[in-house]
Amino acid sequence: DLLDFARLGAGQLPIETIPYAPAEVVEEVRQMLYARAREKGILLQVTVASDLPPTLLGDPTRLRQVLLNLTSNAVKFTSHGSVRVTVRADREAEGARLHIEVADTGVGTPADRQAAIFDPFVQAASDAARRFGGTGLGLAIVKELVERQDGHITVESVEGEGSTFRADLWAGLPTASQAASQPTSAPATPSDLTGVRILVVEDNAT
């Protein structure tokens, strides 16, 4: 976060325009955070609307970063209940507007702090850094990334009941040749690993 924030401030974090599959980006984020949500005993529900275009022109890395920051924040600040992520799109004349909603039943944000939570180094509650960790940069980065993709982000929150973040950003629609050039991942298939010895080396429990 610190590095990305510095690069954004220096204008050194470019926004790409390449073909990508938005549903695959959403699924990657779900897979990354599913185990963390399950460990906490909360429901992580991710819904991709049927009208979401299969291929868009934009920056999949930055979309992933926006989704990951919003969803991981929701999981972090929710101790019971659920985190629900919804992604849909409205087609426009020259592209599509992606709508992202992340709703949680977490700690919420006091009304007098909601206007400031998108500022750098600000967290929802005064004791959040001590209780939950973090730099207070995630939402500032999300806001900058969303606005650089012709979008905006808002929050509705009730302290003790949860928060709902809504972000929208613009993406292009590829030509037929651009869509055809988009690589697709083959769906994973179950394999029989009985008797196979696997060594997993990782730097954290997740």
Coordinates of N, CA and C in Angstrom, one line a residue:
D1 N 0.8 -1.2 0.0 CA 0.0 0.0 0.0 C 0.9 1.3 0.0
L2 N 1.9 1.3 0.8 CA 2.8 2.4 0.9 C 3.4 2.7 -0.5
L3 N 3.9 1.6 -1.1 CA 4.5 1.8 -2.4 C 3.6 2.2 -3.5
D4 N 2.4 1.6 -3.5 CA 1.4 2.1 -4.5 C 1.0 3.5 -4.2
F5 N 0.8 3.9 -3.0 CA 0.4 5.3 -2.7 C 1.5 6.3 -3.2
A6 N 2.7 5.9 -2.9 CA 3.8 6.8 -3.4 C 3.8 6.9 -4.9
R7 N 3.6 5.7 -5.6 CA 3.6 5.7 -7.0 C 2.4 6.5 -7.6
L8 N 1.3 6.4 -7.0 CA 0.1 7.2 -7.4 C 0.4 8.7 -7.3
G9 N 1.0 9.1 -6.1 CA 1.4 10.5 -5.9 C 2.4 11.0 -7.0
A10 N 3.2 10.1 -7.4 CA 4.2 10.5 -8.4 C 3.8 10.3 -9.8
G11 N 2.5 9.9 -10.0 CA 2.0 9.7 -11.4 C 2.7 8.5 -12.0
Q12 N 3.2 7.5 -11.3 CA 3.9 6.4 -11.8 C 3.1 5.1 -11.7
L13 N 1.8 5.2 -11.6 CA 1.0 3.9 -11.5 C 0.0 4.0 -12.7
P14 N 0.5 3.5 -13.9 CA -0.3 3.6 -15.1 C -1.6 2.7 -15.0
I15 N -2.6 3.2 -15.8 CA -3.8 2.4 -16.0 C -3.8 1.8 -17.4
E16 N -3.8 0.5 -17.5 CA -3.7 -0.2 -18.8 C -5.1 -0.2 -19.4
T17 N -5.1 -0.5 -20.7 CA -6.3 -0.7 -21.5 C -6.1 -1.9 -22.3
I18 N -6.4 -3.1 -21.8 CA -6.2 -4.4 -22.4 C -7.5 -5.2 -22.3
P19 N -7.7 -6.2 -23.1 CA -8.9 -7.1 -23.0 C -8.7 -8.0 -21.7
Y20 N -9.8 -8.1 -21.0 CA -9.8 -9.0 -19.8 C -11.2 -9.5 -19.5
A21 N -11.3 -10.6 -18.8 CA -12.6 -11.2 -18.4 C -12.9 -10.7 -17.0
P22 N -13.8 -9.8 -16.8 CA -14.1 -9.3 -15.4 C -14.6 -10.4 -14.5
A23 N -15.3 -11.4 -14.9 CA -15.8 -12.4 -14.0 C -14.7 -13.2 -13.5
E24 N -13.6 -13.4 -14.3 CA -12.4 -14.1 -13.8 C -11.7 -13.3 -12.7
V25 N -11.7 -12.0 -12.8 CA -11.0 -11.2 -11.8 C -11.8 -11.3 -10.5
V26 N -13.1 -11.2 -10.6 CA -14.0 -11.3 -9.4 C -13.8 -12.7 -8.7
E27 N -13.7 -13.7 -9.5 CA -13.5 -15.1 -8.9 C -12.1 -15.2 -8.3
E28 N -11.1 -14.6 -8.8 CA -9.8 -14.6 -8.2 C -9.8 -14.0 -6.8
V29 N -10.5 -12.9 -6.7 CA -10.6 -12.2 -5.4 C -11.4 -13.1 -4.4
R30 N -12.5 -13.7 -4.9 CA -13.2 -14.6 -4.0 C -12.4 -15.7 -3.5
Q31 N -11.6 -16.3 -4.4 CA -10.7 -17.4 -3.9 C -9.7 -17.0 -2.9
M32 N -9.2 -15.8 -3.1 CA -8.1 -15.3 -2.3 C -8.6 -15.0 -0.8
L33 N -9.9 -14.6 -0.7 CA -10.4 -14.2 0.6 C -11.4 -15.3 1.2
Y34 N -11.7 -16.3 0.5 CA -12.6 -17.3 1.0 C -12.2 -17.9 2.3
A35 N -10.9 -18.4 2.3 CA -10.4 -19.0 3.5 C -10.4 -18.1 4.7
R36 N -10.0 -16.9 4.5 CA -10.0 -15.9 5.7 C -11.4 -15.7 6.2
A37 N -12.4 -15.6 5.3 CA -13.7 -15.4 5.8 C -14.2 -16.7 6.6
R38 N -13.9 -17.8 6.0 CA -14.3 -19.1 6.6 C -13.7 -19.2 8.0
E39 N -12.4 -18.9 8.2 CA -11.8 -19.0 9.5 C -12.5 -18.1 10.5
K40 N -13.0 -17.0 10.1 CA -13.7 -16.1 11.0 C -15.2 -16.5 11.2
G41 N -15.6 -17.5 10.5 CA -17.0 -17.9 10.6 C -18.0 -17.0 10.0
I42 N -17.6 -16.2 9.0 CA -18.6 -15.3 8.3 C -18.8 -15.8 6.9
L43 N -19.9 -15.4 6.3 CA -20.3 -15.8 5.0 C -19.7 -14.8 4.0
L44 N -19.0 -15.3 3.0 CA -18.5 -14.4 1.9 C -19.3 -14.8 0.7
Q45 N -20.2 -14.0 0.2 CA -21.1 -14.2 -0.9 C -20.7 -13.3 -2.0
V46 N -20.4 -13.8 -3.2 CA -20.0 -13.0 -4.3 C -21.0 -13.3 -5.5
T47 N -21.6 -12.3 -6.0 CA -22.6 -12.4 -7.1 C -22.1 -11.6 -8.3
V48 N -22.0 -12.3 -9.4 CA -21.7 -11.6 -10.7 C -23.0 -11.6 -11.5
A49 N -23.5 -10.4 -11.9 CA -24.7 -10.3 -12.7 C -24.6 -11.0 -14.0
S50 N -25.7 -11.5 -14.5 CA -25.7 -12.2 -15.8 C -25.4 -11.3 -17.0
D51 N -25.7 -10.0 -16.7 CA -25.4 -9.0 -17.8 C -24.0 -8.5 -17.9
L52 N -23.1 -9.0 -17.0 CA -21.7 -8.6 -17.1 C -21.1 -9.0 -18.3
P53 N -20.5 -8.1 -19.2 CA -19.9 -8.6 -20.4 C -18.8 -9.6 -20.2
P54 N -18.7 -10.6 -21.0 CA -17.6 -11.6 -20.8 C -16.2 -11.0 -21.0
T55 N -16.1 -9.9 -21.8 CA -14.8 -9.3 -22.0 C -14.9 -7.8 -22.0
L56 N -14.0 -7.1 -21.3 CA -14.0 -5.7 -21.3 C -12.6 -5.2 -21.6
L57 N -12.5 -3.9 -21.9 CA -11.2 -3.3 -22.1 C -10.9 -2.4 -20.9
G58 N -9.8 -2.6 -20.3 CA -9.5 -1.9 -19.1 C -8.2 -2.4 -18.4
D59 N -8.1 -2.2 -17.1 CA -7.0 -2.7 -16.4 C -7.4 -3.7 -15.4
P60 N -7.2 -5.0 -15.6 CA -7.7 -6.1 -14.7 C -6.9 -6.0 -13.4
T61 N -5.6 -5.6 -13.4 CA -4.8 -5.5 -12.2 C -5.4 -4.5 -11.2
R62 N -5.8 -3.3 -11.8 CA -6.4 -2.3 -10.9 C -7.8 -2.6 -10.4
L63 N -8.6 -3.3 -11.3 CA -9.9 -3.8 -10.9 C -9.7 -4.8 -9.7
R64 N -8.8 -5.7 -9.9 CA -8.5 -6.6 -8.8 C -8.1 -5.9 -7.5
Q65 N -7.3 -4.9 -7.7 CA -6.9 -4.2 -6.5 C -8.0 -3.5 -5.8
V66 N -8.9 -2.9 -6.5 CA -10.1 -2.2 -6.0 C -11.0 -3.3 -5.2
L67 N -11.3 -4.4 -5.9 CA -12.1 -5.4 -5.3 C -11.4 -6.0 -4.1
L68 N -10.2 -6.3 -4.2 CA -9.4 -6.9 -3.1 C -9.4 -6.0 -1.9
N69 N -9.1 -4.7 -2.1 CA -9.0 -3.8 -0.9 C -10.4 -3.7 -0.3
L70 N -11.5 -3.5 -1.0 CA -12.8 -3.3 -0.5 C -13.2 -4.6 0.3
T71 N -13.0 -5.7 -0.4 CA -13.5 -7.0 0.2 C -12.7 -7.4 1.4
S72 N -11.4 -7.3 1.3 CA -10.5 -7.7 2.5 C -10.8 -6.8 3.6
N73 N -11.0 -5.5 3.4 CA -11.4 -4.6 4.5 C -12.7 -5.1 5.2
A74 N -13.7 -5.4 4.3 CA -15.0 -5.9 4.9 C -14.8 -7.1 5.7
V75 N -14.0 -8.1 5.2 CA -13.7 -9.3 6.0 C -13.0 -9.0 7.3
K76 N -12.0 -8.1 7.2 CA -11.2 -7.7 8.4 C -12.1 -7.1 9.5
F77 N -13.0 -6.2 9.1 CA -13.8 -5.5 10.1 C -15.1 -6.2 10.5
T78 N -15.3 -7.4 10.0 CA -16.6 -8.1 10.3 C -16.2 -9.4 11.1
S79 N -16.8 -9.5 12.3 CA -16.6 -10.6 13.2 C -17.7 -11.6 13.1
H80 N -18.9 -11.2 12.7 CA -20.0 -12.2 12.5 C -20.9 -11.7 11.5
G81 N -21.6 -12.6 10.9 CA -22.6 -12.2 9.8 C -22.0 -12.5 8.4
S82 N -22.0 -11.5 7.6 CA -21.6 -11.7 6.2 C -20.9 -10.6 5.5
V83 N -20.3 -10.9 4.4 CA -19.8 -9.9 3.5 C -20.3 -10.3 2.1
R84 N -21.0 -9.4 1.5 CA -21.7 -9.7 0.2 C -21.1 -8.7 -0.9
V85 N -20.6 -9.3 -1.9 CA -20.0 -8.6 -3.0 C -20.9 -8.8 -4.3
T86 N -21.2 -7.7 -4.9 CA -22.0 -7.8 -6.1 C -21.4 -6.9 -7.2
V87 N -21.2 -7.5 -8.4 CA -20.6 -6.8 -9.5 C -21.6 -6.9 -10.7
R88 N -21.9 -5.8 -11.3 CA -22.8 -5.8 -12.5 C -22.3 -4.7 -13.4
A89 N -22.9 -4.5 -14.5 CA -22.5 -3.5 -15.5 C -23.7 -2.9 -16.3
D90 N -23.6 -1.7 -16.6 CA -24.6 -1.0 -17.5 C -23.8 -0.7 -18.8
R91 N -24.4 -1.2 -19.9 CA -23.7 -0.9 -21.2 C -24.0 0.6 -21.5
E92 N -23.0 1.3 -22.1 CA -23.1 2.6 -22.5 C -22.7 2.7 -24.0
A93 N -22.8 3.9 -24.6 CA -22.6 4.0 -26.0 C -21.3 3.4 -26.5
E94 N -20.2 3.7 -25.7 CA -18.9 3.3 -26.2 C -18.2 2.4 -25.2
G95 N -18.9 1.9 -24.2 CA -18.3 1.0 -23.3 C -19.3 0.5 -22.3
A96 N -18.9 0.3 -21.1 CA -19.8 -0.2 -20.0 C -19.3 0.4 -18.7
R97 N -20.3 0.6 -17.8 CA -20.0 1.1 -16.5 C -20.1 0.0 -15.5
L98 N -19.0 -0.4 -14.9 CA -19.0 -1.4 -13.9 C -19.5 -0.9 -12.5
H99 N -20.4 -1.6 -11.9 CA -20.9 -1.2 -10.6 C -20.4 -2.3 -9.6
I100 N -19.7 -1.9 -8.5 CA -19.3 -2.8 -7.5 C -19.9 -2.4 -6.2
E101 N -20.5 -3.4 -5.5 CA -21.0 -3.1 -4.2 C -20.5 -4.1 -3.2
V102 N -19.9 -3.7 -2.1 CA -19.4 -4.5 -1.0 C -20.1 -4.1 0.3
A103 N -20.9 -5.0 0.8 CA -21.7 -4.8 2.0 C -21.3 -5.8 3.1
D104 N -21.1 -5.3 4.3 CA -20.7 -6.1 5.4 C -21.6 -5.8 6.6
T105 N -21.5 -6.7 7.6 CA -22.2 -6.6 8.9 C -21.2 -6.3 10.0
G106 N -20.2 -5.6 9.7 CA -19.1 -5.4 10.6 C -19.3 -4.2 11.5
V107 N -18.1 -3.6 12.0 CA -18.1 -2.6 13.0 C -18.8 -1.3 12.6
G108 N -18.8 -1.1 11.3 CA -19.3 0.2 10.8 C -18.4 1.4 11.1
T109 N -18.8 2.5 10.6 CA -18.0 3.7 10.7 C -18.9 4.8 11.4
P110 N -18.4 5.5 12.4 CA -19.1 6.6 13.0 C -19.4 7.7 11.9
A111 N -20.6 8.3 12.1 CA -21.0 9.3 11.1 C -20.0 10.4 10.9
D112 N -19.3 10.8 12.0 CA -18.4 12.0 12.0 C -17.1 11.6 11.3
R113 N -16.9 10.3 11.0 CA -15.6 9.9 10.4 C -15.8 9.4 8.9
Q114 N -17.0 9.3 8.5 CA -17.2 8.8 7.2 C -16.7 9.6 6.0
A115 N -16.7 11.0 6.2 CA -16.2 11.8 5.2 C -14.7 11.7 5.0
A116 N -14.0 11.2 6.1 CA -12.5 11.2 6.0 C -11.9 9.9 5.7
I117 N -12.7 8.8 5.6 CA -12.1 7.5 5.5 C -11.4 7.2 4.2
F118 N -11.7 8.1 3.2 CA -10.9 7.9 2.0 C -9.7 8.8 1.9
D119 N -9.4 9.5 3.1 CA -8.1 10.2 3.1 C -7.0 9.3 3.5
P120 N -5.8 9.6 3.1 CA -4.6 8.8 3.5 C -4.4 8.7 5.0
F121 N -4.1 7.5 5.4 CA -3.7 7.2 6.8 C -4.8 7.4 7.8
V122 N -6.1 7.4 7.3 CA -7.2 7.5 8.2 C -7.9 6.1 8.2
Q123 N -8.3 5.7 9.4 CA -9.1 4.5 9.6 C -10.4 4.8 10.2
A124 N -11.3 3.8 10.1 CA -12.7 4.0 10.4 C -12.9 4.4 11.9
A125 N -12.2 3.8 12.8 CA -12.3 4.1 14.2 C -10.9 4.5 14.7
S126 N -10.9 5.2 15.8 CA -9.7 5.7 16.3 C -8.7 4.6 16.8
D127 N -9.3 3.5 17.2 CA -8.5 2.4 17.7 C -8.4 1.3 16.7
A128 N -8.7 1.6 15.4 CA -8.7 0.5 14.4 C -7.3 0.0 14.2
A129 N -6.3 0.8 14.2 CA -5.0 0.4 13.9 C -4.5 -0.6 15.0
R130 N -4.9 -0.3 16.2 CA -4.5 -1.2 17.3 C -5.2 -2.5 17.2
R131 N -6.5 -2.5 16.9 CA -7.4 -3.7 16.9 C -7.2 -4.5 15.7
F132 N -7.0 -3.9 14.5 CA -7.1 -4.6 13.3 C -5.8 -4.5 12.4
G133 N -4.9 -3.6 12.8 CA -3.7 -3.4 11.9 C -4.0 -2.6 10.7
G134 N -3.0 -2.5 9.8 CA -3.2 -1.8 8.6 C -2.6 -0.4 8.6
T135 N -2.5 0.2 7.4 CA -1.9 1.5 7.2 C -2.9 2.6 7.1
G136 N -4.2 2.3 6.8 CA -5.1 3.4 6.5 C -5.0 3.9 5.1
L137 N -4.3 3.2 4.3 CA -4.1 3.6 2.9 C -5.0 2.9 1.9
G138 N -5.6 1.8 2.2 CA -6.3 1.0 1.3 C -7.5 1.8 0.6
L139 N -8.3 2.5 1.3 CA -9.4 3.2 0.7 C -9.0 4.4 0.0
A140 N -7.9 5.1 0.4 CA -7.3 6.2 -0.4 C -6.9 5.7 -1.7
I141 N -6.2 4.6 -1.8 CA -5.8 4.0 -3.0 C -7.0 3.6 -3.9
V142 N -8.0 3.0 -3.3 CA -9.2 2.6 -4.1 C -9.8 3.8 -4.7
K143 N -10.0 4.9 -3.9 CA -10.6 6.1 -4.4 C -9.8 6.7 -5.6
E144 N -8.5 6.7 -5.5 CA -7.7 7.2 -6.6 C -7.8 6.4 -7.8
L145 N -7.7 5.1 -7.7 CA -7.8 4.1 -8.8 C -9.2 4.2 -9.5
V146 N -10.2 4.3 -8.7 CA -11.6 4.4 -9.3 C -11.7 5.7 -10.0
E147 N -11.3 6.8 -9.4 CA -11.4 8.1 -10.1 C -10.6 8.2 -11.4
R148 N -9.5 7.5 -11.4 CA -8.7 7.5 -12.6 C -9.3 6.7 -13.7
Q149 N -10.3 5.9 -13.4 CA -11.0 5.1 -14.4 C -12.4 5.7 -14.6
D150 N -12.5 7.1 -14.5 CA -13.7 7.8 -14.7 C -14.9 7.3 -13.8
G151 N -14.6 7.1 -12.5 CA -15.6 6.6 -11.6 C -15.6 7.4 -10.3
H152 N -16.4 6.9 -9.4 CA -16.5 7.4 -8.1 C -16.9 6.4 -7.1
I153 N -16.7 6.6 -5.8 CA -17.0 5.7 -4.7 C -17.7 6.4 -3.6
T154 N -18.6 5.7 -3.0 CA -19.4 6.2 -1.9 C -19.5 5.2 -0.8
V155 N -19.9 5.6 0.4 CA -20.0 4.7 1.5 C -21.3 5.0 2.3
E156 N -22.0 4.0 2.7 CA -23.1 4.2 3.7 C -22.8 3.3 4.9
S157 N -22.8 3.8 6.1 CA -22.4 3.0 7.2 C -23.2 3.4 8.5
V158 N -23.4 2.4 9.3 CA -24.0 2.6 10.6 C -23.1 1.9 11.6
E159 N -22.6 2.7 12.6 CA -21.7 2.2 13.6 C -22.3 1.0 14.3
G160 N -21.6 -0.1 14.4 CA -22.1 -1.3 15.0 C -23.0 -2.2 14.2
E161 N -23.3 -1.8 12.9 CA -24.2 -2.5 12.1 C -23.6 -2.9 10.7
G162 N -22.6 -2.1 10.3 CA -22.0 -2.5 9.0 C -21.9 -1.4 8.1
S163 N -21.3 -1.7 6.9 CA -21.0 -0.6 5.9 C -21.3 -1.2 4.5
T164 N -21.6 -0.3 3.6 CA -21.8 -0.7 2.2 C -21.0 0.3 1.4
F165 N -20.1 -0.2 0.6 CA -19.3 0.6 -0.3 C -19.8 0.4 -1.7
R166 N -20.0 1.5 -2.5 CA -20.4 1.4 -3.8 C -19.4 2.1 -4.7
A167 N -18.9 1.4 -5.7 CA -17.9 2.0 -6.6 C -18.3 1.8 -8.0
D168 N -18.2 2.7 -8.9 CA -18.4 2.5 -10.3 C -17.2 3.0 -11.1
L169 N -16.9 2.3 -12.2 CA -15.8 2.8 -13.0 C -16.1 2.4 -14.5
W170 N -15.5 3.1 -15.4 CA -15.8 2.9 -16.8 C -14.8 1.9 -17.4
A171 N -15.3 1.1 -18.3 CA -14.5 0.2 -19.1 C -15.0 0.1 -20.5
G172 N -14.0 -0.1 -21.4 CA -14.4 -0.2 -22.8 C -14.9 -1.5 -23.2
L173 N -15.6 -1.6 -24.4 CA -16.0 -2.8 -25.0 C -15.1 -3.2 -26.1
P174 N -14.5 -4.4 -26.1 CA -13.5 -4.7 -27.1 C -14.2 -5.0 -28.5
T175 N -13.4 -4.9 -29.5 CA -13.8 -5.3 -30.8 C -13.8 -6.9 -30.9
A176 N -14.4 -7.4 -31.9 CA -14.4 -8.9 -32.0 C -13.0 -9.5 -32.0
S177 N -12.1 -8.8 -32.7 CA -10.7 -9.4 -32.7 C -10.0 -9.2 -31.4
Q178 N -10.3 -8.1 -30.7 CA -9.7 -8.0 -29.3 C -10.3 -9.0 -28.4
A179 N -11.6 -9.2 -28.5 CA -12.2 -10.2 -27.6 C -11.6 -11.6 -27.8
A180 N -11.4 -11.9 -29.1 CA -10.9 -13.2 -29.5 C -9.5 -13.4 -29.0
S181 N -8.7 -12.3 -28.8 CA -7.3 -12.5 -28.4 C -7.2 -12.6 -26.9
Q182 N -8.3 -12.4 -26.1 CA -8.3 -12.6 -24.7 C -8.1 -14.0 -24.3
P183 N -7.0 -14.3 -23.6 CA -6.8 -15.7 -23.1 C -7.9 -16.1 -22.1
T184 N -8.3 -17.3 -22.1 CA -9.3 -17.8 -21.1 C -8.7 -19.0 -20.4
S185 N -9.0 -19.0 -19.1 CA -8.5 -20.1 -18.3 C -9.4 -21.3 -18.4
A186 N -8.9 -22.5 -18.5 CA -9.7 -23.7 -18.5 C -10.2 -23.9 -17.1
P187 N -11.5 -24.3 -17.0 CA -12.0 -24.6 -15.6 C -11.3 -25.7 -14.9
A188 N -11.1 -25.5 -13.7 CA -10.4 -26.5 -12.9 C -11.2 -27.8 -12.8
T189 N -10.6 -29.0 -12.9 CA -11.3 -30.2 -12.8 C -10.7 -31.0 -11.6
P190 N -11.6 -31.7 -10.9 CA -11.1 -32.5 -9.7 C -10.1 -33.6 -10.2
S191 N -9.1 -33.8 -9.3 CA -8.1 -34.8 -9.6 C -8.0 -35.7 -8.4
D192 N -7.7 -37.0 -8.7 CA -7.4 -37.9 -7.6 C -6.0 -37.8 -7.2
L193 N -5.7 -37.3 -6.0 CA -4.4 -37.1 -5.5 C -4.0 -38.1 -4.5
T194 N -4.8 -39.2 -4.4 CA -4.5 -40.2 -3.4 C -3.1 -40.7 -3.6
G195 N -2.4 -40.7 -2.5 CA -1.0 -41.2 -2.5 C 0.0 -40.3 -3.0
V196 N -0.4 -39.1 -3.4 CA 0.6 -38.1 -3.9 C 1.1 -37.3 -2.7
R197 N 2.4 -37.1 -2.7 CA 3.0 -36.3 -1.6 C 3.3 -34.9 -2.1
I198 N 2.8 -33.9 -1.4 CA 2.9 -32.5 -1.8 C 3.6 -31.7 -0.7
L199 N 4.6 -31.0 -1.1 CA 5.3 -30.1 -0.2 C 4.8 -28.6 -0.5
V200 N 4.2 -28.0 0.4 CA 3.8 -26.6 0.3 C 4.6 -25.7 1.2
V201 N 5.3 -24.7 0.6 CA 6.1 -23.8 1.3 C 5.5 -22.4 1.1
E202 N 5.0 -21.8 2.2 CA 4.4 -20.5 2.1 C 4.8 -19.6 3.3
D203 N 4.6 -18.3 3.2 CA 5.2 -17.4 4.2 C 4.1 -16.9 5.2
N204 N 2.9 -17.4 5.1 CA 1.9 -17.1 6.1 C 0.8 -18.2 6.1
A205 N 0.0 -18.2 7.2 CA -0.9 -19.3 7.4 C -2.0 -19.4 6.3
T206 N -2.4 -18.2 5.8 CA -3.4 -18.3 4.7 C -3.0 -19.0 3.5

